[in-house]
Amino acid sequence: MRALICGAGISGLTLAWHLERAGWEVELVERAPAFRESGYLIDFFGPGHQVAERMGLLPRLLDVRYPVSAVDYVDGAGRTTSRLTMPPDMFQVISLLRGDLARVIQEQVRSPIRYGTSVASAERSGTMADVRLTDGTRRTVDLLVGADGAHSRVRELVFGPEHRFLRYLDHQVSAYILRDEELSRRIGARYRMLTVPGRMAGGYALRDGRLALLFLRHETDPAIPADPAAALRRHFGDLGWILPEVLPRCPPPPELYHDQVTQIEMARWSEGRVVLLGDACQAVSLFAGHGASLGMAAAWVLADELAHGEVAGALIRYEERMRPAVEEVQRAGRRFVKWMAPATRRHIVARDLMIRLAGLPGLGRLFVNSLSPGGHRLITSRADHLDDHLDDARDRA
Ligand SMILES: Cc1cc2nc3c(=O)[nH]c(=O)nc-3n(C[C@H](O)[C@H](O)[C@H](O)COP(=O)(O)OP(=O)(O)OC[C@H]3O[C@@H](n4cnc5c(N)ncnc54)[C@H](O)[C@@H]3O)c2cc1C
């Protein structure tokens, strides 16, 4: 059996890993000219963590993780206004760079990855998919997988234009990595965040004198600015803290990651021999903080179904198994917007009050869960039934 996977991100690579071990002939095409370095930290936990464990990746992931000892909310002068202390190894959360997770998976993938290439067209041909690549070559495969992210090209070619599936969450996000040993020492292994109504800027010190910076801004217009670096300077330049030092050194894309904050909602995830995977069909947004984890879980479930039956039925069962967990996490993500990016002073005051309450016995764990950067672990327990699916499937295997 032959599969062509469009997109060598976390979901596509995880699927390649599983399919090639199940005897499939796999090829990946990736639009980027080379391996994509990451621009932001993610919290990795839940079902994806379990999948990584089964793949034997945990020792490598623990090597590249970053310890986040606390989240400090700071004011414009850099003074800490409230602090959440993170208990070590809480819920086995691993904080790491998106690119480090992708690299650890890719190190174990044997299938060829064709960089600087995408899918130009895809047509059904009996029980196969006929695919033309942007380099002019053709493939006839048993399965074409669109694992090419929230702005998926495969989705556009096979299912229709993006606006039919994209739910814009009224925010835009930017992230980049800066090398500055002195600033990095000053920030340290605490995630620091500055929030004013409608805007959030965060920083965390990485290894080798680097600093990961994240910016989130309320914006009802989904249009991406023509010059995202200039827009970032314009929108955050007045906030104080370390921003006057870091914003003038903001790189242009692709080193600067800039995108809308979105969720993807679709009535179907497959059509004939074409299936979507990860953010392409189930993006939950950074507000839900589960995207990478759910993408790996989805790859595992899809590979598991393909190993247990013919392709058409496997695609339907894959969607049936994943969809309830995805929709639940999406709903929770939407509810979380007001806490991660408070739109009003009232919400900021309420958040700070919650953080103070978090110091009370029994409540701390709950609040650390819900307010940590990039990952809202309150949702973890809601997605736990996905773990049950994974366990059932493992028992079957
Ligand atoms: C700021 C931020 C914080 C986040 N925090 C967390 C977190 O804490 N925990 C968590 O689990 N998730 C988090 N996420 C979400 C997570 O990063 C995504 O859900 C995850 O990366 C999705 O993986 P994917 O492989 O499906 O898609 P992507 O990571 O988008 O990968 C898609 C791949 O396809 C390639 N591609 C795109 N278009 C084409 C094309 N036309 N042809 C060929 N290739 C193409 C891209 O270059 C890329 O390599 C966060 C996201 C953001 C932005």
Coordinates of C-alpha atoms and ligand atoms in Angstrom, one line a residue:
M1 CA 0.0 0.0 0.0
R2 CA 1.3 3.5 -0.9
A3 CA 0.6 6.8 1.0
L4 CA 1.5 10.3 0.1
I5 CA 1.5 12.6 3.1
C6 CA 1.4 16.4 2.4
G7 CA 3.0 18.2 5.3
A8 CA 5.9 17.0 7.4
G9 CA 4.7 18.6 10.7
I10 CA 4.0 16.7 13.9
S11 CA 0.9 15.0 12.6
G12 CA 2.3 14.0 9.2
L13 CA 5.6 12.7 10.6
T14 CA 3.8 10.7 13.3
L15 CA 1.6 9.0 10.7
A16 CA 4.6 8.3 8.5
W17 CA 6.3 6.6 11.4
H18 CA 3.3 4.3 12.0
L19 CA 2.5 3.5 8.4
E20 CA 6.0 2.6 7.4
R21 CA 6.2 0.2 10.4
A22 CA 3.0 -1.3 9.2
G23 CA 4.6 -2.1 5.8
W24 CA 3.3 0.9 3.8
E25 CA 5.4 2.7 1.3
V26 CA 5.3 6.3 2.4
E27 CA 6.5 9.6 0.9
L28 CA 6.1 13.0 2.4
V29 CA 6.0 16.4 0.6
E30 CA 6.7 19.5 2.6
R31 CA 6.3 23.1 1.3
A32 CA 9.1 24.5 3.4
P33 CA 12.5 24.4 1.7
A34 CA 14.1 22.6 4.7
F35 CA 13.2 21.3 8.1
R36 CA 11.2 24.0 9.9
E37 CA 12.7 25.3 13.1
S38 CA 10.1 26.3 15.7
G39 CA 9.2 29.6 17.0
Y40 CA 7.2 28.8 20.1
L41 CA 7.0 26.6 23.2
I42 CA 4.3 24.1 23.6
D43 CA 3.0 22.1 26.6
F44 CA 2.9 18.4 25.5
F45 CA 0.7 16.1 27.5
G46 CA -2.4 13.9 27.3
P47 CA -3.0 11.4 24.5
G48 CA -0.1 12.6 22.4
H49 CA 2.2 12.0 25.3
Q50 CA 0.9 8.4 25.4
V51 CA 1.5 8.0 21.7
A52 CA 5.1 9.3 22.0
E53 CA 5.7 6.9 24.9
R54 CA 4.5 4.0 22.6
M55 CA 6.8 5.2 19.9
G56 CA 9.7 5.1 22.4
L57 CA 10.3 8.8 22.0
L58 CA 10.0 9.9 25.7
P59 CA 13.7 9.7 26.6
R60 CA 14.6 12.0 23.7
L61 CA 11.8 14.4 24.5
L62 CA 12.9 14.6 28.1
D63 CA 16.4 15.5 26.8
V64 CA 15.1 18.5 24.9
R65 CA 12.4 19.6 27.4
Y66 CA 12.4 22.9 29.2
P67 CA 11.7 23.1 32.9
V68 CA 9.0 25.8 33.6
S69 CA 9.2 26.4 37.3
A70 CA 6.6 29.2 37.5
V71 CA 4.4 31.6 35.5
D72 CA 5.0 35.2 36.5
Y73 CA 2.6 38.0 35.5
V74 CA 4.5 41.2 35.3
D75 CA 3.7 44.9 34.8
G76 CA 5.2 47.4 32.4
A77 CA 8.1 48.0 34.8
G78 CA 8.9 44.2 34.9
R79 CA 7.6 43.9 38.5
T80 CA 5.9 40.5 39.3
T81 CA 2.2 41.2 40.1
S82 CA 1.2 37.5 40.6
R83 CA 2.9 34.1 40.4
L84 CA 1.8 30.6 39.7
T85 CA 4.3 28.0 40.9
M86 CA 4.4 24.9 38.8
P87 CA 4.8 21.6 40.7
P88 CA 7.6 19.6 39.0
D89 CA 6.3 16.9 36.6
M90 CA 2.7 17.8 37.1
F91 CA 0.5 15.5 34.9
Q92 CA 3.7 14.5 33.0
V93 CA 3.6 17.8 31.1
I94 CA 6.6 18.3 28.9
S95 CA 7.3 21.9 27.8
L96 CA 9.3 21.9 24.6
L97 CA 9.8 23.7 21.3
R98 CA 7.4 22.7 18.6
G99 CA 10.3 22.1 16.3
D100 CA 12.2 20.0 18.8
L101 CA 9.1 17.7 19.0
A102 CA 9.0 17.5 15.2
R103 CA 12.7 16.8 15.0
V104 CA 12.6 14.0 17.6
I105 CA 9.8 12.3 15.5
Q106 CA 11.6 12.9 12.2
E107 CA 14.8 11.3 13.5
Q108 CA 12.9 8.0 13.5
V109 CA 11.1 8.4 10.2
R110 CA 12.8 6.5 7.3
S111 CA 10.4 7.5 4.5
P112 CA 11.7 10.2 2.0
I113 CA 10.7 13.8 2.6
R114 CA 10.6 16.0 -0.5
Y115 CA 11.1 19.6 0.7
G116 CA 10.0 22.6 -1.3
T117 CA 7.2 20.6 -2.8
S118 CA 3.4 20.5 -2.4
V119 CA 0.4 18.9 -4.0
A120 CA -0.8 20.7 -7.2
S121 CA -3.9 18.6 -7.9
A122 CA -5.6 15.4 -6.7
E123 CA -8.1 13.3 -8.5
R124 CA -9.9 10.1 -7.7
S125 CA -9.1 7.1 -9.9
G126 CA -11.1 4.1 -8.9
T127 CA -9.8 3.0 -5.5
M128 CA -6.7 5.2 -5.9
A129 CA -5.8 8.9 -5.8
D130 CA -4.0 10.4 -8.7
V131 CA -1.8 13.2 -7.4
R132 CA 0.2 15.8 -9.3
L133 CA 3.0 17.5 -7.4
T134 CA 4.2 21.1 -7.8
D135 CA 7.5 19.8 -9.2
G136 CA 5.5 18.3 -12.1
T137 CA 5.8 14.6 -11.1
R138 CA 2.8 12.4 -10.5
R139 CA 1.9 9.7 -8.0
T140 CA -0.9 7.2 -7.9
V141 CA -1.4 6.2 -4.3
D142 CA -3.9 4.2 -2.1
L143 CA -4.1 7.2 0.3
L144 CA -3.4 10.9 0.0
V145 CA -3.1 12.5 3.5
G146 CA -3.5 16.3 4.0
A147 CA -1.4 16.9 7.1
D148 CA -0.6 20.4 6.0
G149 CA -1.9 22.5 8.8
A150 CA -4.8 24.9 9.4
H151 CA -4.4 26.5 6.0
S152 CA -4.3 23.1 4.2
R153 CA -3.8 23.1 0.5
V154 CA -5.1 19.5 0.2
R155 CA -8.3 20.6 2.0
E156 CA -8.7 23.5 -0.4
L157 CA -8.2 21.2 -3.5
V158 CA -10.5 18.4 -2.4
F159 CA -13.1 20.0 0.1
G160 CA -13.3 23.6 -0.9
P161 CA -12.2 27.1 0.2
E162 CA -10.8 27.7 3.6
H163 CA -13.5 30.2 4.7
R164 CA -16.0 27.4 4.8
F165 CA -14.2 25.6 7.6
L166 CA -12.2 28.2 9.5
R167 CA -13.6 29.7 12.7
Y168 CA -11.6 32.8 13.5
L169 CA -11.2 33.4 17.3
D170 CA -10.7 37.2 17.0
H171 CA -7.0 37.0 17.9
Q172 CA -3.7 37.0 16.0
V173 CA -0.5 35.4 17.4
S174 CA 3.1 36.0 16.7
A175 CA 6.2 34.2 18.0
Y176 CA 10.0 34.3 17.5
I177 CA 13.2 33.3 19.0
L178 CA 15.9 35.9 19.9
R179 CA 19.5 35.3 20.9
D180 CA 20.5 37.5 23.8
E181 CA 22.4 36.0 26.7
E182 CA 21.9 38.8 29.1
L183 CA 18.1 39.1 28.6
S184 CA 17.8 35.3 28.7
R185 CA 19.6 35.3 32.1
R186 CA 17.2 38.0 33.3
I187 CA 14.1 36.1 32.3
G188 CA 15.2 32.7 33.4
A189 CA 13.3 29.4 33.7
R190 CA 10.0 31.2 34.5
Y191 CA 7.4 32.0 31.9
R192 CA 6.9 35.8 32.2
M193 CA 3.8 37.4 30.8
L194 CA 2.6 40.9 30.5
T195 CA -1.1 41.3 29.9
V196 CA -3.1 44.5 29.3
P197 CA -6.7 44.4 27.9
G198 CA -6.6 42.7 24.5
R199 CA -2.8 42.1 24.4
M200 CA -0.4 39.6 26.0
A201 CA 3.3 39.3 25.6
G202 CA 5.3 36.4 27.1
G203 CA 8.9 35.4 27.3
Y204 CA 10.9 32.3 28.4
A205 CA 14.6 31.7 28.4
L206 CA 15.8 28.8 26.2
R207 CA 19.2 27.0 26.2
D208 CA 22.2 28.7 24.5
G209 CA 21.2 32.3 25.5
R210 CA 18.0 32.2 23.4
L211 CA 14.7 33.7 24.4
A212 CA 11.3 32.5 23.1
L213 CA 8.8 35.3 22.7
L214 CA 5.1 35.0 22.2
F215 CA 2.5 37.8 21.5
L216 CA -1.2 37.5 21.4
R217 CA -3.6 40.3 20.4
H218 CA -7.3 40.8 20.2
E219 CA -8.2 41.7 16.6
T220 CA -11.6 41.3 15.0
D221 CA -10.2 41.7 11.4
P222 CA -8.8 38.3 10.4
A223 CA -6.6 39.8 7.6
I224 CA -2.9 39.1 8.1
P225 CA -0.8 42.3 8.0
A226 CA 1.4 42.8 5.0
D227 CA 4.4 43.3 7.3
P228 CA 3.8 41.3 10.5
A229 CA 7.0 42.4 12.2
A230 CA 6.1 46.1 11.7
A231 CA 2.6 45.4 12.9
L232 CA 4.0 43.7 16.1
R233 CA 6.2 46.8 16.8
R234 CA 3.2 49.1 16.3
H235 CA 0.9 47.1 18.5
F236 CA 3.2 46.2 21.4
G237 CA 5.8 49.1 21.3
D238 CA 4.1 51.0 24.1
L239 CA 4.0 48.3 26.7
G240 CA 7.3 48.6 28.5
W241 CA 9.0 45.6 30.2
I242 CA 11.6 44.0 27.8
L243 CA 9.6 44.9 24.7
P244 CA 11.6 48.0 23.8
E245 CA 14.7 45.7 23.7
V246 CA 13.2 42.8 21.8
L247 CA 10.8 44.3 19.3
P248 CA 13.4 46.3 17.2
R249 CA 15.1 42.9 16.7
C250 CA 12.0 41.1 15.5
P251 CA 12.8 39.1 12.3
P252 CA 10.6 39.0 9.3
P253 CA 8.7 35.7 8.4
P254 CA 9.4 32.8 8.3
E255 CA 11.6 33.3 11.4
L256 CA 8.7 35.3 12.8
Y257 CA 5.7 33.1 13.1
H258 CA 2.5 35.1 12.6
D259 CA -1.0 33.7 12.1
Q260 CA -4.7 34.1 12.9
V261 CA -5.9 32.1 16.0
T262 CA -8.4 29.7 14.5
Q263 CA -10.2 26.4 14.8
I264 CA -11.1 24.2 11.9
E265 CA -14.5 22.6 11.8
M266 CA -15.6 20.2 9.0
A267 CA -18.6 17.9 8.4
R268 CA -16.3 15.2 6.9
W269 CA -12.6 14.6 7.2
S270 CA -12.2 12.3 4.1
E271 CA -13.4 12.1 0.6
G272 CA -12.6 9.0 -1.5
R273 CA -8.9 8.2 -1.0
V274 CA -8.1 11.6 0.5
V275 CA -8.0 12.1 4.2
L276 CA -7.1 15.1 6.4
L277 CA -5.1 14.9 9.6
G278 CA -4.1 17.2 12.5
D279 CA -4.7 20.9 12.3
A280 CA -5.9 20.5 8.6
C281 CA -9.3 19.2 9.9
Q282 CA -9.3 19.4 13.7
A283 CA -7.3 22.6 14.7
V284 CA -8.3 23.4 18.3
S285 CA -6.2 26.7 18.5
L286 CA -3.6 27.7 21.0
F287 CA -6.3 28.6 23.5
A288 CA -7.0 24.9 23.8
G289 CA -3.3 24.0 24.0
H290 CA -3.8 20.4 22.8
G291 CA -3.2 20.7 19.0
A292 CA 0.1 18.8 18.8
S293 CA -1.0 16.2 21.2
L294 CA -4.3 15.6 19.4
G295 CA -2.5 15.6 16.0
M296 CA -0.3 12.7 17.2
A297 CA -3.2 10.9 18.7
A298 CA -5.1 11.3 15.4
A299 CA -2.2 9.9 13.4
W300 CA -2.1 6.9 15.8
V301 CA -5.8 6.3 15.5
L302 CA -5.7 6.6 11.7
A303 CA -2.8 4.2 11.4
D304 CA -4.5 1.8 13.8
E305 CA -7.7 1.7 11.7
L306 CA -5.8 1.3 8.5
A307 CA -4.0 -1.7 10.0
H308 CA -7.4 -3.3 10.9
G309 CA -9.4 -3.0 7.7
E310 CA -9.8 -1.7 4.2
V311 CA -9.2 1.9 3.6
A312 CA -12.7 3.3 3.1
G313 CA -14.0 1.9 6.4
A314 CA -10.8 2.8 8.2
L315 CA -11.2 6.5 7.3
I316 CA -14.8 6.6 8.6
R317 CA -13.8 4.8 11.9
Y318 CA -10.8 7.1 12.4
E319 CA -13.1 10.1 12.2
E320 CA -15.7 8.6 14.5
R321 CA -13.1 7.9 17.1
M322 CA -11.4 11.3 17.0
R323 CA -14.2 13.7 16.5
P324 CA -15.9 13.7 20.0
A325 CA -12.6 14.5 21.7
V326 CA -11.7 17.2 19.2
E327 CA -15.0 18.9 19.5
E328 CA -14.9 18.9 23.2
V329 CA -11.4 20.4 23.3
Q330 CA -12.5 23.0 20.7
R331 CA -15.4 24.0 22.9
A332 CA -13.1 24.2 26.0
G333 CA -10.6 26.3 24.0
R334 CA -13.3 28.9 23.1
R335 CA -14.3 29.2 26.7
F336 CA -10.7 29.8 27.7
V337 CA -10.1 32.8 25.5
K338 CA -11.1 35.3 28.2
W339 CA -8.5 33.9 30.7
M340 CA -5.5 33.6 28.5
A341 CA -6.1 36.9 26.7
P342 CA -8.3 39.0 29.0
A343 CA -10.2 41.6 27.0
T344 CA -11.0 43.9 30.0
R345 CA -9.3 45.1 33.2
R346 CA -12.1 43.2 35.1
H347 CA -11.0 39.9 33.6
I348 CA -7.4 40.7 34.5
V349 CA -8.4 41.5 38.1
A350 CA -10.4 38.2 38.2
R351 CA -7.5 36.2 36.9
D352 CA -5.1 37.7 39.4
L353 CA -7.6 36.9 42.2
M354 CA -7.8 33.3 41.0
I355 CA -4.0 33.1 41.1
R356 CA -4.0 34.4 44.7
L357 CA -6.7 31.7 45.5
A358 CA -4.5 29.2 43.9
G359 CA -2.2 29.5 46.9
L360 CA -5.0 27.9 49.0
P361 CA -4.7 24.2 49.7
G362 CA -6.4 22.1 47.0
L363 CA -7.0 24.9 44.6
G364 CA -3.5 25.4 43.4
R365 CA -3.4 22.4 41.0
L366 CA -6.7 23.4 39.4
F367 CA -5.6 27.0 38.6
V368 CA -2.1 26.1 37.5
N369 CA -3.8 23.8 35.1
S370 CA -6.1 26.3 33.6
L371 CA -3.8 29.3 33.4
S372 CA -0.4 27.9 32.2
P373 CA 0.9 29.3 29.0
G374 CA 0.1 27.5 25.8
G375 CA -1.6 24.6 27.5
H376 CA -4.8 24.5 29.6
R377 CA -4.5 21.3 31.4
L378 CA -8.0 21.5 32.8
I379 CA -9.0 20.1 29.5
T380 CA -6.8 17.1 29.9
S381 CA -9.3 15.1 31.9
R382 CA -12.0 16.0 29.4
A383 CA -10.0 14.4 26.6
D384 CA -9.1 11.4 28.7
H385 CA -11.7 9.2 26.9
L386 CA -9.3 9.4 24.0
D387 CA -6.8 7.7 26.1
D388 CA -9.4 4.9 26.6
H389 CA -9.7 4.7 22.8
L390 CA -6.0 4.4 22.6
D391 CA -5.9 1.7 25.2
D392 CA -8.7 -0.3 23.5
A393 CA -6.9 -0.1 20.2
R394 CA -3.7 -1.3 21.8
D395 CA -5.4 -4.2 23.4
R396 CA -6.8 -5.1 19.9
A397 CA -3.4 -4.8 18.3
Ligands
LIG1 C1 1.6 29.8 19.8 C2 1.1 28.4 19.8 C3 1.1 27.7 21.0 C4 0.6 26.3 21.0 N1 0.7 25.6 22.1 C5 0.4 24.3 22.1 C6 0.5 23.5 23.3 O1 0.8 24.0 24.3 N2 0.2 22.2 23.2 C7 -0.1 21.6 22.0 O2 -0.3 20.4 22.0 N3 -0.3 22.3 20.9 C8 -0.1 23.7 20.9 N4 -0.2 24.4 19.8 C9 -0.8 23.8 18.5 C10 0.2 23.0 17.7 O3 1.4 23.7 17.4 C11 -0.5 22.5 16.5 O4 -1.7 22.0 16.7 C12 0.4 21.4 15.8 O5 1.6 21.9 15.4 C13 -0.4 20.9 14.6 O6 0.5 20.0 13.9 P1 0.2 19.6 12.4 O7 1.3 18.7 12.0 O8 -1.2 19.1 12.3 O9 0.2 21.0 11.6 P2 1.4 22.0 11.4 O10 2.3 22.1 12.7 O11 0.8 23.3 10.9 O12 2.3 21.3 10.3 C14 1.9 21.4 8.9 C15 3.1 21.1 8.0 O13 2.6 21.2 6.7 C16 3.5 22.1 6.0 N5 2.7 22.7 4.9 C17 1.8 23.7 5.0 N6 1.2 23.9 3.8 C18 1.7 23.0 2.9 C19 1.6 22.8 1.6 N7 0.7 23.5 0.8 N8 2.3 21.7 1.0 C20 3.1 21.0 1.7 N9 3.4 21.2 3.0 C21 2.7 22.2 3.6 C22 4.0 23.1 7.0 O14 5.2 23.7 6.5 C23 4.2 22.2 8.2 O15 5.4 21.6 8.2 C24 0.2 25.8 19.7 C25 0.1 26.5 18.6 C26 0.6 27.8 18.6 C27 0.5 28.7 17.3

